[in-house]
PDB file of C-alpha atoms in Angstrom:
ATOM      1  CA  MET A   1     225.573  33.353 344.085  1.00  0.00           C
ATOM      2  CA  ALA A   2     223.474  35.489 342.094  1.00  0.00           C
ATOM      3  CA  ALA A   3     223.103  34.919 338.297  1.00  0.00           C
ATOM      4  CA  TYR A   4     221.481  36.673 335.507  1.00  0.00           C
ATOM      5  CA  ARG A   5     219.065  34.889 333.350  1.00  0.00           C
ATOM      6  CA  TRP A   6     219.149  35.742 329.830  1.00  0.00           C
ATOM      7  CA  LYS A   7     216.262  36.806 327.629  1.00  0.00           C
ATOM      8  CA  SER A   8     213.945  34.043 326.471  1.00  0.00           C
ATOM      9  CA  PHE A   9     211.871  33.714 323.419  1.00  0.00           C
ATOM     10  CA  ASN A  10     208.669  32.440 324.994  1.00  0.00           C
ATOM     11  CA  ASP A  11     206.621  35.386 324.038  1.00  0.00           C
ATOM     12  CA  GLU A  12     206.104  35.274 320.159  1.00  0.00           C
ATOM     13  CA  ASP A  13     205.714  38.894 319.936  1.00  0.00           C
ATOM     14  CA  GLU A  14     208.932  39.769 321.550  1.00  0.00           C
ATOM     15  CA  ASP A  15     211.387  38.694 318.996  1.00  0.00           C
ATOM     16  CA  ARG A  16     210.943  35.056 317.551  1.00  0.00           C
ATOM     17  CA  PRO A  17     210.193  31.621 319.026  1.00  0.00           C
ATOM     18  CA  GLU A  18     212.405  29.012 320.595  1.00  0.00           C
ATOM     19  CA  LYS A  19     214.670  26.739 318.459  1.00  0.00           C
ATOM     20  CA  PRO A  20     214.197  24.888 316.252  1.00  0.00           C
ATOM     21  CA  ARG A  21     212.967  28.082 314.559  1.00  0.00           C
ATOM     22  CA  ARG A  22     211.291  28.572 310.996  1.00  0.00           C
ATOM     23  CA  TYR A  23     212.208  32.232 310.593  1.00  0.00           C
ATOM     24  CA  GLY A  24     214.551  34.565 312.708  1.00  0.00           C
ATOM     25  CA  VAL A  25     217.287  32.057 311.913  1.00  0.00           C
ATOM     26  CA  THR A  26     220.869  32.602 312.543  1.00  0.00           C
ATOM     27  CA  GLU A  27     223.415  30.606 310.442  1.00  0.00           C
ATOM     28  CA  MET A  28     226.969  30.886 311.465  1.00  0.00           C
ATOM     29  CA  ARG A  29     229.965  30.602 309.222  1.00  0.00           C
ATOM     30  CA  GLY A  30     232.222  27.781 310.480  1.00  0.00           C
ATOM     31  CA  PRO A  31     235.974  27.027 309.495  1.00  0.00           C
ATOM     32  CA  HIS A  32     236.872  28.573 306.302  1.00  0.00           C
ATOM     33  CA  TYR A  33     239.523  31.405 306.092  1.00  0.00           C
ATOM     34  CA  SER A  34     241.037  30.173 309.350  1.00  0.00           C
ATOM     35  CA  LEU A  35     240.661  26.917 311.202  1.00  0.00           C
ATOM     36  CA  PHE A  36     239.403  26.966 314.793  1.00  0.00           C
ATOM     37  CA  SER A  37     239.435  24.218 317.146  1.00  0.00           C
ATOM     38  CA  ARG A  38     236.565  22.302 318.709  1.00  0.00           C
ATOM     39  CA  GLY A  39     237.131  24.213 321.706  1.00  0.00           C
ATOM     40  CA  LEU A  40     236.306  27.663 320.282  1.00  0.00           C
ATOM     41  CA  LEU A  41     233.312  26.082 318.665  1.00  0.00           C
ATOM     42  CA  GLU A  42     232.216  24.573 322.092  1.00  0.00           C
ATOM     43  CA  ASP A  43     232.626  27.842 323.592  1.00  0.00           C
ATOM     44  CA  VAL A  44     230.315  29.737 320.955  1.00  0.00           C
ATOM     45  CA  PHE A  45     227.918  27.060 321.376  1.00  0.00           C
ATOM     46  CA  GLU A  46     227.811  26.986 325.119  1.00  0.00           C
ATOM     47  CA  SER A  47     227.790  30.649 325.551  1.00  0.00           C
ATOM     48  CA  MET A  48     225.526  31.734 322.514  1.00  0.00           C
ATOM     49  CA  GLY A  49     223.986  28.502 321.519  1.00  0.00           C
ATOM     50  CA  GLN A  50     220.607  29.884 322.046  1.00  0.00           C
ATOM     51  CA  PHE A  51     220.993  32.155 319.505  1.00  0.00           C
ATOM     52  CA  VAL A  52     222.752  30.064 316.802  1.00  0.00           C
ATOM     53  CA  ASP A  53     220.389  27.930 314.412  1.00  0.00           C
ATOM     54  CA  GLY A  54     222.833  26.659 311.976  1.00  0.00           C
ATOM     55  CA  LEU A  55     226.513  26.072 311.352  1.00  0.00           C
ATOM     56  CA  LYS A  56     227.863  26.143 307.926  1.00  0.00           C
ATOM     57  CA  PHE A  57     231.129  24.685 306.736  1.00  0.00           C
ATOM     58  CA  CYS A  58     232.271  27.057 303.999  1.00  0.00           C
ATOM     59  CA  GLY A  59     234.096  26.797 300.595  1.00  0.00           C
ATOM     60  CA  GLY A  60     234.329  22.975 300.970  1.00  0.00           C
ATOM     61  CA  SER A  61     236.511  23.314 304.142  1.00  0.00           C
ATOM     62  CA  HIS A  62     235.227  20.250 305.461  1.00  0.00           C
ATOM     63  CA  THR A  63     236.706  18.172 302.609  1.00  0.00           C
ATOM     64  CA  LEU A  64     240.442  19.136 303.996  1.00  0.00           C
ATOM     65  CA  MET A  65     239.443  17.778 307.452  1.00  0.00           C
ATOM     66  CA  PRO A  66     239.587  14.224 308.913  1.00  0.00           C
ATOM     67  CA  LYS A  67     236.276  12.797 309.049  1.00  0.00           C
ATOM     68  CA  THR A  68     236.419  12.011 312.585  1.00  0.00           C
ATOM     69  CA  TYR A  69     237.015  15.616 313.266  1.00  0.00           C
ATOM     70  CA  ILE A  70     233.844  16.608 311.096  1.00  0.00           C
ATOM     71  CA  LYS A  71     231.666  13.863 313.004  1.00  0.00           C
ATOM     72  CA  GLU A  72     232.871  15.339 316.345  1.00  0.00           C
ATOM     73  CA  VAL A  73     231.946  18.945 315.457  1.00  0.00           C
ATOM     74  CA  THR A  74     228.560  17.747 313.850  1.00  0.00           C
ATOM     75  CA  ASP A  75     227.741  15.817 316.945  1.00  0.00           C
ATOM     76  CA  MET A  76     228.606  18.747 319.185  1.00  0.00           C
ATOM     77  CA  ALA A  77     226.263  21.055 317.058  1.00  0.00           C
ATOM     78  CA  HIS A  78     223.477  18.665 317.357  1.00  0.00           C
ATOM     79  CA  LYS A  79     224.077  18.583 321.045  1.00  0.00           C
ATOM     80  CA  HIS A  80     223.119  22.241 320.931  1.00  0.00           C
ATOM     81  CA  ASN A  81     220.073  21.915 318.694  1.00  0.00           C
ATOM     82  CA  VAL A  82     222.150  23.852 316.013  1.00  0.00           C
ATOM     83  CA  TYR A  83     221.899  22.199 312.337  1.00  0.00           C
ATOM     84  CA  VAL A  84     224.882  21.808 310.006  1.00  0.00           C
ATOM     85  CA  SER A  85     225.363  22.581 306.454  1.00  0.00           C
ATOM     86  CA  SER A  86     227.779  21.385 304.125  1.00  0.00           C
ATOM     87  CA  GLY A  87     228.624  24.584 302.215  1.00  0.00           C
ATOM     88  CA  ASP A  88     228.997  25.463 298.636  1.00  0.00           C
ATOM     89  CA  TRP A  89     231.275  22.318 297.577  1.00  0.00           C
ATOM     90  CA  ALA A  90     228.932  20.408 295.314  1.00  0.00           C
ATOM     91  CA  ASP A  91     230.378  21.848 292.104  1.00  0.00           C
ATOM     92  CA  GLN A  92     233.743  20.130 292.913  1.00  0.00           C
ATOM     93  CA  MET A  93     231.906  16.975 293.582  1.00  0.00           C
ATOM     94  CA  LEU A  94     230.367  17.041 289.973  1.00  0.00           C
ATOM     95  CA  ARG A  95     233.846  16.396 288.232  1.00  0.00           C
ATOM     96  CA  GLN A  96     233.617  12.821 289.446  1.00  0.00           C
ATOM     97  CA  GLY A  97     231.061  11.922 287.294  1.00  0.00           C
ATOM     98  CA  PRO A  98     227.207  11.516 287.089  1.00  0.00           C
ATOM     99  CA  SER A  99     226.580   9.292 290.188  1.00  0.00           C
ATOM    100  CA  ALA A 100     228.952  11.362 292.372  1.00  0.00           C
ATOM    101  CA  ILE A 101     225.729  13.436 293.787  1.00  0.00           C
ATOM    102  CA  LYS A 102     224.168  10.301 295.188  1.00  0.00           C
ATOM    103  CA  LYS A 103     227.676   9.424 296.796  1.00  0.00           C
ATOM    104  CA  TYR A 104     228.080  12.907 298.063  1.00  0.00           C
ATOM    105  CA  ILE A 105     224.524  13.044 299.655  1.00  0.00           C
ATOM    106  CA  GLU A 106     225.273   9.687 301.373  1.00  0.00           C
ATOM    107  CA  GLU A 107     228.615  10.852 302.583  1.00  0.00           C
ATOM    108  CA  CYS A 108     227.140  14.015 304.064  1.00  0.00           C
ATOM    109  CA  LYS A 109     224.530  12.094 305.681  1.00  0.00           C
ATOM    110  CA  ARG A 110     227.063   9.825 307.394  1.00  0.00           C
ATOM    111  CA  LEU A 111     229.060  12.610 308.599  1.00  0.00           C
ATOM    112  CA  GLY A 112     226.244  14.313 310.369  1.00  0.00           C
ATOM    113  CA  PHE A 113     225.180  16.995 307.909  1.00  0.00           C
ATOM    114  CA  ASP A 114     221.683  18.105 308.021  1.00  0.00           C
ATOM    115  CA  THR A 115     221.500  20.507 304.951  1.00  0.00           C
ATOM    116  CA  ILE A 116     223.363  20.277 301.652  1.00  0.00           C
ATOM    117  CA  GLU A 117     223.835  23.725 299.928  1.00  0.00           C
ATOM    118  CA  LEU A 118     223.909  24.093 296.124  1.00  0.00           C
ATOM    119  CA  ASP A 119     225.874  27.067 294.804  1.00  0.00           C
ATOM    120  CA  VAL A 120     223.730  27.780 291.593  1.00  0.00           C
ATOM    121  CA  ALA A 121     226.319  29.911 290.025  1.00  0.00           C
ATOM    122  CA  SER A 122     229.328  27.623 290.371  1.00  0.00           C
ATOM    123  CA  LEU A 123     227.403  24.552 289.430  1.00  0.00           C
ATOM    124  CA  GLY A 124     226.366  25.908 285.999  1.00  0.00           C
ATOM    125  CA  LEU A 125     223.879  23.358 285.664  1.00  0.00           C
ATOM    126  CA  PRO A 126     220.493  23.279 283.484  1.00  0.00           C
ATOM    127  CA  GLU A 127     217.431  24.199 285.520  1.00  0.00           C
ATOM    128  CA  GLU A 128     216.007  20.686 285.320  1.00  0.00           C
ATOM    129  CA  THR A 129     219.201  19.345 286.535  1.00  0.00           C
ATOM    130  CA  LEU A 130     219.202  21.484 289.535  1.00  0.00           C
ATOM    131  CA  LEU A 131     215.551  20.616 290.412  1.00  0.00           C
ATOM    132  CA  ARG A 132     216.684  17.044 290.136  1.00  0.00           C
ATOM    133  CA  TYR A 133     219.495  17.463 292.697  1.00  0.00           C
ATOM    134  CA  VAL A 134     217.171  19.169 294.970  1.00  0.00           C
ATOM    135  CA  ARG A 135     214.681  16.229 294.913  1.00  0.00           C
ATOM    136  CA  LEU A 136     217.584  13.759 295.318  1.00  0.00           C
ATOM    137  CA  ILE A 137     218.810  15.637 298.473  1.00  0.00           C
ATOM    138  CA  LYS A 138     215.210  15.562 299.814  1.00  0.00           C
ATOM    139  CA  SER A 139     214.813  11.819 299.193  1.00  0.00           C
ATOM    140  CA  GLY A 140     218.162  11.254 300.880  1.00  0.00           C
ATOM    141  CA  GLY A 141     216.627  12.676 304.017  1.00  0.00           C
ATOM    142  CA  LEU A 142     218.317  15.959 304.064  1.00  0.00           C
ATOM    143  CA  ARG A 143     217.513  19.482 303.581  1.00  0.00           C
ATOM    144  CA  ALA A 144     218.145  21.196 300.340  1.00  0.00           C
ATOM    145  CA  LYS A 145     219.391  24.982 300.411  1.00  0.00           C
ATOM    146  CA  PRO A 146     220.238  26.422 296.811  1.00  0.00           C
ATOM    147  CA  GLN A 147     222.297  29.432 296.728  1.00  0.00           C
ATOM    148  CA  PHE A 148     221.551  32.044 294.249  1.00  0.00           C
ATOM    149  CA  SER A 149     223.330  35.328 292.984  1.00  0.00           C
ATOM    150  CA  VAL A 150     221.798  38.116 291.290  1.00  0.00           C
ATOM    151  CA  LYS A 151     224.149  37.763 288.321  1.00  0.00           C
ATOM    152  CA  PHE A 152     223.762  35.343 285.730  1.00  0.00           C
ATOM    153  CA  ASN A 153     225.658  34.294 282.437  1.00  0.00           C
ATOM    154  CA  LYS A 154     224.230  36.250 279.642  1.00  0.00           C
ATOM    155  CA  SER A 155     223.389  32.860 277.865  1.00  0.00           C
ATOM    156  CA  ASP A 156     220.873  32.006 280.607  1.00  0.00           C
ATOM    157  CA  ILE A 157     218.549  34.996 279.981  1.00  0.00           C
ATOM    158  CA  ALA A 158     215.624  34.144 277.691  1.00  0.00           C
ATOM    159  CA  PHE A 159     215.002  36.933 275.169  1.00  0.00           C
ATOM    160  CA  THR A 160     211.355  37.760 274.101  1.00  0.00           C
ATOM    161  CA  GLY A 161     210.227  35.305 271.428  1.00  0.00           C
ATOM    162  CA  ASP A 162     212.710  32.686 272.004  1.00  0.00           C
ATOM    163  CA  ARG A 163     210.790  30.434 274.250  1.00  0.00           C
ATOM    164  CA  ALA A 164     207.626  29.046 273.080  1.00  0.00           C
ATOM    165  CA  PHE A 165     205.647  26.929 275.523  1.00  0.00           C
ATOM    166  CA  GLY A 166     206.423  23.417 275.052  1.00  0.00           C
ATOM    167  CA  ALA A 167     209.128  23.990 272.287  1.00  0.00           C
ATOM    168  CA  TYR A 168     212.627  22.860 272.415  1.00  0.00           C
ATOM    169  CA  VAL A 169     215.136  25.679 271.915  1.00  0.00           C
ATOM    170  CA  ILE A 170     218.835  24.989 271.200  1.00  0.00           C
ATOM    171  CA  PRO A 171     220.545  26.621 274.279  1.00  0.00           C
ATOM    172  CA  ALA A 172     222.750  29.410 273.730  1.00  0.00           C
ATOM    173  CA  PRO A 173     226.572  28.869 273.909  1.00  0.00           C
ATOM    174  CA  GLN A 174     228.078  30.008 277.296  1.00  0.00           C
ATOM    175  CA  THR A 175     229.772  33.448 277.513  1.00  0.00           C
ATOM    176  CA  SER A 176     231.987  35.280 279.946  1.00  0.00           C
ATOM    177  CA  GLU A 177     229.342  37.957 280.198  1.00  0.00           C
ATOM    178  CA  MET A 178     227.289  38.138 283.370  1.00  0.00           C
ATOM    179  CA  VAL A 179     223.942  39.959 283.644  1.00  0.00           C
ATOM    180  CA  GLU A 180     221.582  41.064 286.428  1.00  0.00           C
ATOM    181  CA  ASP A 181     218.431  39.471 286.331  1.00  0.00           C
ATOM    182  CA  VAL A 182     216.518  39.577 289.711  1.00  0.00           C
ATOM    183  CA  ASP A 183     213.295  38.040 287.917  1.00  0.00           C
ATOM    184  CA  LEU A 184     215.333  34.874 286.631  1.00  0.00           C
ATOM    185  CA  LEU A 185     216.592  34.612 290.318  1.00  0.00           C
ATOM    186  CA  VAL A 186     213.144  34.626 291.742  1.00  0.00           C
ATOM    187  CA  ARG A 187     211.782  32.325 289.156  1.00  0.00           C
ATOM    188  CA  ARG A 188     214.529  29.603 289.629  1.00  0.00           C
ATOM    189  CA  ALA A 189     214.260  29.907 293.384  1.00  0.00           C
ATOM    190  CA  GLU A 190     210.350  29.417 292.975  1.00  0.00           C
ATOM    191  CA  ARG A 191     210.803  26.297 291.296  1.00  0.00           C
ATOM    192  CA  CYS A 192     213.505  25.078 293.679  1.00  0.00           C
ATOM    193  CA  LEU A 193     211.056  25.649 296.479  1.00  0.00           C
ATOM    194  CA  GLU A 194     208.218  23.746 294.551  1.00  0.00           C
ATOM    195  CA  ALA A 195     210.771  20.785 294.205  1.00  0.00           C
ATOM    196  CA  GLY A 196     211.238  20.766 297.999  1.00  0.00           C
ATOM    197  CA  ALA A 197     213.853  23.064 298.816  1.00  0.00           C
ATOM    198  CA  ASP A 198     213.848  24.365 302.287  1.00  0.00           C
ATOM    199  CA  MET A 199     215.656  27.539 302.225  1.00  0.00           C
ATOM    200  CA  ILE A 200     216.947  29.774 299.178  1.00  0.00           C
ATOM    201  CA  MET A 201     220.197  31.426 300.308  1.00  0.00           C
ATOM    202  CA  ILE A 202     221.053  34.670 298.651  1.00  0.00           C
ATOM    203  CA  ASN A 203     224.765  35.586 297.958  1.00  0.00           C
ATOM    204  CA  ALA A 204     225.893  38.797 299.008  1.00  0.00           C
ATOM    205  CA  ASP A 205     227.956  39.463 296.006  1.00  0.00           C
ATOM    206  CA  ASP A 206     226.704  42.337 293.809  1.00  0.00           C
ATOM    207  CA  LEU A 207     223.574  42.638 296.088  1.00  0.00           C
ATOM    208  CA  CYS A 208     224.549  43.388 299.683  1.00  0.00           C
ATOM    209  CA  ARG A 209     228.181  43.286 300.120  1.00  0.00           C
ATOM    210  CA  GLN A 210     228.495  46.694 301.036  1.00  0.00           C
ATOM    211  CA  ALA A 211     225.889  48.755 303.039  1.00  0.00           C
ATOM    212  CA  ASP A 212     226.304  51.866 300.948  1.00  0.00           C
ATOM    213  CA  SER A 213     225.650  50.176 297.640  1.00  0.00           C
ATOM    214  CA  LEU A 214     223.126  47.612 298.842  1.00  0.00           C
ATOM    215  CA  ARG A 215     220.260  46.859 296.413  1.00  0.00           C
ATOM    216  CA  SER A 216     217.280  47.363 298.397  1.00  0.00           C
ATOM    217  CA  ASP A 217     214.986  47.261 295.375  1.00  0.00           C
ATOM    218  CA  MET A 218     216.265  43.800 294.506  1.00  0.00           C
ATOM    219  CA  VAL A 219     216.025  42.522 298.192  1.00  0.00           C
ATOM    220  CA  ALA A 220     212.358  43.902 298.133  1.00  0.00           C
ATOM    221  CA  LYS A 221     211.340  41.849 295.256  1.00  0.00           C
ATOM    222  CA  ILE A 222     213.054  38.685 296.612  1.00  0.00           C
ATOM    223  CA  VAL A 223     211.290  39.033 300.053  1.00  0.00           C
ATOM    224  CA  GLY A 224     208.035  40.028 298.330  1.00  0.00           C
ATOM    225  CA  ARG A 225     208.084  36.837 295.971  1.00  0.00           C
ATOM    226  CA  LEU A 226     209.647  34.297 298.220  1.00  0.00           C
ATOM    227  CA  GLY A 227     208.843  35.427 301.701  1.00  0.00           C
ATOM    228  CA  LEU A 228     211.013  36.016 304.653  1.00  0.00           C
ATOM    229  CA  GLU A 229     210.544  32.455 306.059  1.00  0.00           C
ATOM    230  CA  LYS A 230     212.019  30.715 302.862  1.00  0.00           C
ATOM    231  CA  THR A 231     214.880  33.153 302.280  1.00  0.00           C
ATOM    232  CA  MET A 232     218.315  33.595 304.079  1.00  0.00           C
ATOM    233  CA  PHE A 233     220.557  36.496 303.277  1.00  0.00           C
ATOM    234  CA  GLU A 234     224.262  36.636 303.711  1.00  0.00           C
ATOM    235  CA  ALA A 235     225.117  39.602 305.876  1.00  0.00           C
ATOM    236  CA  SER A 236     229.037  40.202 305.158  1.00  0.00           C
ATOM    237  CA  SER A 237     229.150  42.851 307.935  1.00  0.00           C
ATOM    238  CA  PRO A 238     227.468  44.095 310.894  1.00  0.00           C
ATOM    239  CA  LYS A 239     226.256  47.105 308.969  1.00  0.00           C
ATOM    240  CA  ILE A 240     224.282  44.715 306.619  1.00  0.00           C
ATOM    241  CA  SER A 241     222.824  42.919 309.606  1.00  0.00           C
ATOM    242  CA  GLU A 242     221.754  46.148 310.981  1.00  0.00           C
ATOM    243  CA  TRP A 243     219.990  47.151 307.619  1.00  0.00           C
ATOM    244  CA  PHE A 244     218.124  43.940 307.408  1.00  0.00           C
ATOM    245  CA  ILE A 245     216.861  44.014 310.934  1.00  0.00           C
ATOM    246  CA  LYS A 246     215.815  47.625 310.629  1.00  0.00           C
ATOM    247  CA  ARG A 247     214.052  47.168 307.252  1.00  0.00           C
ATOM    248  CA  TYR A 248     212.563  43.568 307.969  1.00  0.00           C
ATOM    249  CA  GLY A 249     212.437  43.040 311.522  1.00  0.00           C
ATOM    250  CA  PRO A 250     214.021  40.374 313.783  1.00  0.00           C
ATOM    251  CA  LYS A 251     212.405  37.476 311.991  1.00  0.00           C
ATOM    252  CA  VAL A 252     214.779  37.825 309.054  1.00  0.00           C
ATOM    253  CA  ASN A 253     216.991  34.684 308.314  1.00  0.00           C
ATOM    254  CA  LEU A 254     220.681  35.879 308.376  1.00  0.00           C
ATOM    255  CA  PHE A 255     224.038  34.184 307.632  1.00  0.00           C
ATOM    256  CA  VAL A 256     226.901  35.725 309.412  1.00  0.00           C
ATOM    257  CA  ASP A 257     230.415  35.229 310.535  1.00  0.00           C
ATOM    258  CA  HIS A 258     230.721  33.457 314.129  1.00  0.00           C
ATOM    259  CA  SER A 259     232.206  36.856 315.491  1.00  0.00           C
ATOM    260  CA  GLN A 260     228.958  38.671 314.803  1.00  0.00           C
ATOM    261  CA  VAL A 261     226.532  36.415 316.269  1.00  0.00           C
ATOM    262  CA  MET A 262     226.174  38.460 319.592  1.00  0.00           C
ATOM    263  CA  ASP A 263     226.014  41.643 317.587  1.00  0.00           C
ATOM    264  CA  LEU A 264     223.220  40.199 315.485  1.00  0.00           C
ATOM    265  CA  GLU A 265     221.400  38.935 318.515  1.00  0.00           C
ATOM    266  CA  CYS A 266     221.459  42.543 320.126  1.00  0.00           C
ATOM    267  CA  LEU A 267     220.187  43.796 316.917  1.00  0.00           C
ATOM    268  CA  ARG A 268     217.309  41.350 316.930  1.00  0.00           C
ATOM    269  CA  GLY A 269     216.526  42.133 320.549  1.00  0.00           C
ATOM    270  CA  ARG A 270     215.655  45.803 319.902  1.00  0.00           C
ATOM    271  CA  ASN A 271     212.301  44.785 318.789  1.00  0.00           C
ATOM    272  CA  LEU A 272     212.212  47.241 315.999  1.00  0.00           C
ATOM    273  CA  GLY A 273     213.554  49.988 318.147  1.00  0.00           C
ATOM    274  CA  GLN A 274     210.223  50.124 320.014  1.00  0.00           C
ATOM    275  CA  ASN A 275     211.648  48.761 323.217  1.00  0.00           C
ATOM    276  CA  HIS A 276     215.411  48.996 323.547  1.00  0.00           C
ATOM    277  CA  SER A 277     215.221  46.981 326.922  1.00  0.00           C
ATOM    278  CA  SER A 278     213.869  43.942 325.089  1.00  0.00           C
ATOM    279  CA  LEU A 279     217.392  42.458 324.970  1.00  0.00           C
ATOM    280  CA  LEU A 280     217.010  41.547 328.694  1.00  0.00           C
ATOM    281  CA  GLY A 281     213.265  41.738 328.567  1.00  0.00           C
ATOM    282  CA  ARG A 282     211.082  40.634 331.271  1.00  0.00           C
ATOM    283  CA  SER A 283     213.325  37.567 331.945  1.00  0.00           C
ATOM    284  CA  TYR A 284     216.287  39.568 333.142  1.00  0.00           C
ATOM    285  CA  PHE A 285     216.448  39.366 336.820  1.00  0.00           C
ATOM    286  CA  LEU A 286     218.416  37.995 339.578  1.00  0.00           C
ATOM    287  CA  LEU A 287     217.914  34.248 340.570  1.00  0.00           C
TER     288      LEU A 287
END
């Protein structure tokens, strides 16, 4: 019986290399707003596993599930060479006390997680504490992925003349006012990478939530300073994914919903629009 062979990534110039990839990564959103079964996850992995690099449990959804279920899901993901991220739940863990971060890391490792995401905005930690958490995650044998938003509390913004090198300055009290500062985002992200972070996740809120209001200037500054390989952008819609692929090519790292994986791969396969047949490419033939 004839079968069609899907495209391969053997040619570095075509799209991007085979898994595990350092760039052109597609991370998929797991159970969050609606829970879906292991069967659906397995269908996604078996039909599109070649194009899925990571699975993320969003919003702390894994804390509501039985540990046996989580372990089954992480084992299934690893079977298809897909890494698993814990999602942005570390802020809830901090309420349990100073030693909770180490327990959290150990628990994630036992359950089969490969990456721990730290939502910098919700954590509200001093910068040095954030860097210490990155180092703790790395020393625990897991990958660290800080998530940044372009908006910061106004008290986090250093004003000219307030910061002398080596001098201690009393921190400003927290306020409810949020201020955009892409330079602060980049500087903190750079320090996290120096501390050992593997990837920087960029939150879509206020940056690339809607295609018609996408902040291309800020995206360009982030990519220019951090590089494509170390940056992952949250694409909240297919239009956002299309914008990133058109602007930065198939090697950009994107975080999408599981329902968008195939559409994203079709976009990546266009090879910047130079060869619309690259989705099937030279490997599309009857066996």
